[in-house]
XYZ file of C-alpha atoms in Angstrom:
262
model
C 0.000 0.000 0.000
C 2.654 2.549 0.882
C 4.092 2.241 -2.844
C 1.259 1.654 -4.563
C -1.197 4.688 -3.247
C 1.628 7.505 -4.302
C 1.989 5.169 -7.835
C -1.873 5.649 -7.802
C -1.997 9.124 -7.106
C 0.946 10.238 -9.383
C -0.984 8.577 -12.090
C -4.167 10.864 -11.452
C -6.770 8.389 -10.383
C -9.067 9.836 -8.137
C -8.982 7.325 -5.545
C -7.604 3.787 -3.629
C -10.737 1.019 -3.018
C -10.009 -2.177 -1.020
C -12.126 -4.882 -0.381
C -12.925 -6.992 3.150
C -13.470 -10.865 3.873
C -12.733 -10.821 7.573
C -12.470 -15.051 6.817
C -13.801 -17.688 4.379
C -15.011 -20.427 6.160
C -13.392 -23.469 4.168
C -17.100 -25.115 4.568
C -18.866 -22.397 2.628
C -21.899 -23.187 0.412
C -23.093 -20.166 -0.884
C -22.396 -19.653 -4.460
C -20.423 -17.498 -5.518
C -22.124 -13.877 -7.078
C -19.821 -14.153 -10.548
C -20.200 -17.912 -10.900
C -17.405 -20.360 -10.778
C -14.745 -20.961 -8.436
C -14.347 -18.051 -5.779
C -10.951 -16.249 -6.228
C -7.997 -17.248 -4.172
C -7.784 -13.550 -3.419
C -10.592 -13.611 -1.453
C -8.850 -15.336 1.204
C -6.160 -13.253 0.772
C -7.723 -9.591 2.097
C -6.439 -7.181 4.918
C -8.060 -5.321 6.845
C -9.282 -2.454 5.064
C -9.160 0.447 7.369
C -5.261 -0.455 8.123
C -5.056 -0.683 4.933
C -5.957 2.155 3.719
C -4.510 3.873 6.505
C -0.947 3.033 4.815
C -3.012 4.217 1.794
C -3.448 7.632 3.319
C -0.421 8.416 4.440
C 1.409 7.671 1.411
C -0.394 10.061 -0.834
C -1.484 13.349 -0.634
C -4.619 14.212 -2.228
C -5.686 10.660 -3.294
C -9.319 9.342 -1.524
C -9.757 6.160 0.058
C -12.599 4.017 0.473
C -13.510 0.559 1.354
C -15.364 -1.616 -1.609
C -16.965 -2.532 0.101
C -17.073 -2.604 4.407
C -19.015 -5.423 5.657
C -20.544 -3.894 8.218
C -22.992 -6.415 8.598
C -20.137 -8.479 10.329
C -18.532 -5.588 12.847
C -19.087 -3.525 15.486
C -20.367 -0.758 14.690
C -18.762 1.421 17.426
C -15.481 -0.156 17.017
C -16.117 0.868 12.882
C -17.551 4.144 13.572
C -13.940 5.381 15.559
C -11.825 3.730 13.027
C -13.696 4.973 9.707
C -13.740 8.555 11.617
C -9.920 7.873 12.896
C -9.015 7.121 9.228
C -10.627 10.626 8.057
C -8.969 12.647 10.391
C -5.466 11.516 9.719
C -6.489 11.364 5.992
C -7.745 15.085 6.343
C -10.915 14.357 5.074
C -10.154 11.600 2.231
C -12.325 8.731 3.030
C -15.207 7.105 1.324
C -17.181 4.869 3.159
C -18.389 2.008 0.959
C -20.680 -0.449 2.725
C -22.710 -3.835 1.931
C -24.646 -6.623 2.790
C -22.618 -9.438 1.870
C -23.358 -13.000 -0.087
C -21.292 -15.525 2.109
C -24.142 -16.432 4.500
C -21.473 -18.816 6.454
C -18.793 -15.919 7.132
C -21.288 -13.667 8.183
C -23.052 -16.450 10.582
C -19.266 -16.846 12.249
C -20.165 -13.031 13.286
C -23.565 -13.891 14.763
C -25.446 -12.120 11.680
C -28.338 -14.010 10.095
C -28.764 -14.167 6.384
C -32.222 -13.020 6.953
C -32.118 -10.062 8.448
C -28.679 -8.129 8.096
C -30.325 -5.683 5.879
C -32.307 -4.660 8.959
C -29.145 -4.883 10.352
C -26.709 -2.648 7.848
C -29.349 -0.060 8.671
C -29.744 0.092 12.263
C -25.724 0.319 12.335
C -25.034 2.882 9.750
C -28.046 5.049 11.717
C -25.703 4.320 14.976
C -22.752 5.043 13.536
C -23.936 8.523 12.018
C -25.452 9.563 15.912
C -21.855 8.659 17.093
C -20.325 10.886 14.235
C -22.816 13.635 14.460
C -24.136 13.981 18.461
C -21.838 15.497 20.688
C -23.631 13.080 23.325
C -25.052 10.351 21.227
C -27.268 7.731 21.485
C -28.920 5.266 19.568
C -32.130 2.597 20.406
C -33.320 0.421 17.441
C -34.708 -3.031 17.880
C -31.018 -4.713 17.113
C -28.571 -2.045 18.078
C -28.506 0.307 21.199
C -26.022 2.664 22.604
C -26.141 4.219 25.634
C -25.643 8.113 25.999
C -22.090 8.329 25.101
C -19.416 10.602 24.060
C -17.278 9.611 21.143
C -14.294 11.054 19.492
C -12.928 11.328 16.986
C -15.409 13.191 14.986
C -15.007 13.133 11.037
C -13.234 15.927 9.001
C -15.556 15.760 6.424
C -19.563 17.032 7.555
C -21.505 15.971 8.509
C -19.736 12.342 7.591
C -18.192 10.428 4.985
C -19.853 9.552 2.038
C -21.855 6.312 3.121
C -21.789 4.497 -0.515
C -24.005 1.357 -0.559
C -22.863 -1.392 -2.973
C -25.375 -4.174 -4.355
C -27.970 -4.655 -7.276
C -30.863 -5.955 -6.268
C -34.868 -5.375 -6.415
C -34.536 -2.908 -2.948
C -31.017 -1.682 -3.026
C -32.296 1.495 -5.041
C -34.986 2.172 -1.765
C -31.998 1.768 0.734
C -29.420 4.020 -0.861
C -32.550 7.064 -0.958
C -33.254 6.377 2.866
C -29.822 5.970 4.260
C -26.943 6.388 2.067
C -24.997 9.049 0.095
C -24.117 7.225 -2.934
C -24.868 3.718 -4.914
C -22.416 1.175 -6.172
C -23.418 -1.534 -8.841
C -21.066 -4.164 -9.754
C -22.891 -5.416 -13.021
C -23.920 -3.948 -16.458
C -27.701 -4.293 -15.961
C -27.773 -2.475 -12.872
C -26.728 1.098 -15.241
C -30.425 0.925 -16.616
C -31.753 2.226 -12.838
C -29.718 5.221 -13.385
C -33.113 6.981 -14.306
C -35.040 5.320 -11.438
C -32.525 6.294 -9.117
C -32.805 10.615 -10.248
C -36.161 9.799 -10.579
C -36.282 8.726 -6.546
C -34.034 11.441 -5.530
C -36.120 13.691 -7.178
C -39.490 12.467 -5.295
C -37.700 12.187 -1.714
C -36.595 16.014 -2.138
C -32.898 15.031 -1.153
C -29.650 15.852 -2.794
C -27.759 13.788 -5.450
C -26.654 10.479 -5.216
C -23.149 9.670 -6.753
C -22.889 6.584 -8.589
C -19.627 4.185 -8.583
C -19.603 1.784 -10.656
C -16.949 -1.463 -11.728
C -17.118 -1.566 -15.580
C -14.767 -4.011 -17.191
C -11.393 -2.169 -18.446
C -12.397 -1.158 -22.019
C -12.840 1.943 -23.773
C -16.277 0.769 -25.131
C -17.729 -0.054 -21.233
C -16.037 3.388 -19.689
C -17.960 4.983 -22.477
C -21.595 3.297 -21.635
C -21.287 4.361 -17.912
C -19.953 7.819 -18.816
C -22.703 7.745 -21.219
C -25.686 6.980 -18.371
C -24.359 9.090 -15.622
C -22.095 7.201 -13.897
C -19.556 9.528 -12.082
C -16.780 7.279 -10.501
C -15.681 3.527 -11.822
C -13.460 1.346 -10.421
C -11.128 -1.318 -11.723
C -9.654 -4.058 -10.297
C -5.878 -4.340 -10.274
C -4.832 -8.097 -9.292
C -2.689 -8.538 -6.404
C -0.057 -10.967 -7.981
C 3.305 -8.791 -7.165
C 4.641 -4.798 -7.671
C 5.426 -5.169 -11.282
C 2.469 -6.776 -12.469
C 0.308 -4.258 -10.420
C 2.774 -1.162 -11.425
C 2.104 -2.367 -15.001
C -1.383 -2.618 -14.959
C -1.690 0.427 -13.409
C -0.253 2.279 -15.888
C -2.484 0.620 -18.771
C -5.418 1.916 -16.935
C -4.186 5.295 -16.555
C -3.499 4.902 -20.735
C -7.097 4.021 -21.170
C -9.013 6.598 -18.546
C -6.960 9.639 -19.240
C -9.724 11.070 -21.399
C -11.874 10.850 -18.472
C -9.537 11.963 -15.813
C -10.143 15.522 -16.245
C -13.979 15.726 -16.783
């Protein structure tokens, strides 16, 4: 991280996403999203707030968010103080990308069921803005509750992060309006609710909602999700050594340099 965030930066991306698996349980069941065998790498993650910690202080101006946070499986006091620890010594750089997860037996090793974690992801991103936001906060919902408390570090950026929710399906669209700054799709089909998402912003009376999307890494794909209003895209750069990465890296810059500016 501490070489490749100034690499990142120097070649004028916007900003540094990592991903989190806290585990994969080696009895898992759950299919994999993309079909197929599940990527080694996915066994292979750190923990994304060090991470991008390294991230942060390695670069200057470059943002850094998590692609997502599974907050369904952590604390959500413990992630509150390090996702506002990681702004303040970033001076404001962090993006706070967030989920619900597919891997029903990692997230049952946390005590989350399948079921319900959307009820879940909710009542802790609501607790985790009070603890950002109240000088003596406080949160009661019918699965998390904090007691009057103070809390520090507050965020740089106000009145928090960008809270970016990732995911596709039938409700994700509903969540992102009530809770959320910003939506994340990870597949093509998804780009088609860019209307339905203005058109829900536009009938809730709140502010825009940035989209971030992961097109594959061709000129013709960038172009569609320019095309629809998508603001930010991410690509993946595999974790198989410096030079690979360095080299990759600088393929992508190649190819989004028309867009880097805009």
């Amino acid at each position: 991280m501490t070489e490749l965030a100034p690499a990142v930066e120097q070649a004028g991306f916007e900003s540094l996403w990592v991903a989190e698996h806290s585990h994969i349980p080696v009895s898992r069941l759950t299919p994999y999203p993309a079909g197929g065998e599940l990527p080694r790498m996915y066994m292979h993650t750190m923990d994304p707030f060090i991470a991008l910690t390294a991230a942060a202080l390695a670069s200057k101006t470059l943002l850094v968010g998590t692609g997502i946070c599974l907050l369904i499986e952590r604390d959500p006091i413990h992630t509150a103080k390090e996702a506002a620890s990681l702004d303040l010594l970033s001076n404001g750089r962090f993006l706070f990308g967030i989920g619900g997860g597919w891997n029903r037996e990692e997230m049952a090793d946390h005590g989350t069921a399948f079921e319900t974690r959307w009820k879940l992801l909710r009542e802790r991103v609501e607790a985790i803005k009070a603890l950002w936001i109240q000088d003596e906060a406080e949160y009661n919902g019918d699965m998390v509750h904090i007691e009057k408390s103070w809390f520090w570090p507050k965020p740089v950026q106000k009145p928090h992060p960008p809270i970016i929710l990732g995911g596709n399906g039938p409700n994700t669209l509903k969540r992102v309006i009530a809770y959320c700054d910003g939506w994340m799709p990870n597949r093509g089909a998804a780009l088609q609710r860019i209307g339905e998402l203005r058109q829900m912003e536009a009938e809730a009376g709140r502010g825009h909602v940035e989209v971030t999307f992961y097109p594959r890494a061709t000129a013709e794909d960038i172009e569609r999700a320019a095309a629809v209003g998508v603001e930010r895209c991410i690509f993946y750069v595999s974790p198989d050594g410096r030079a690979p990465a360095l080299m990759k890296l600088n393929e992508l810059a190649k190819l989004t340099a028309p867009y880097q500016s805009k």
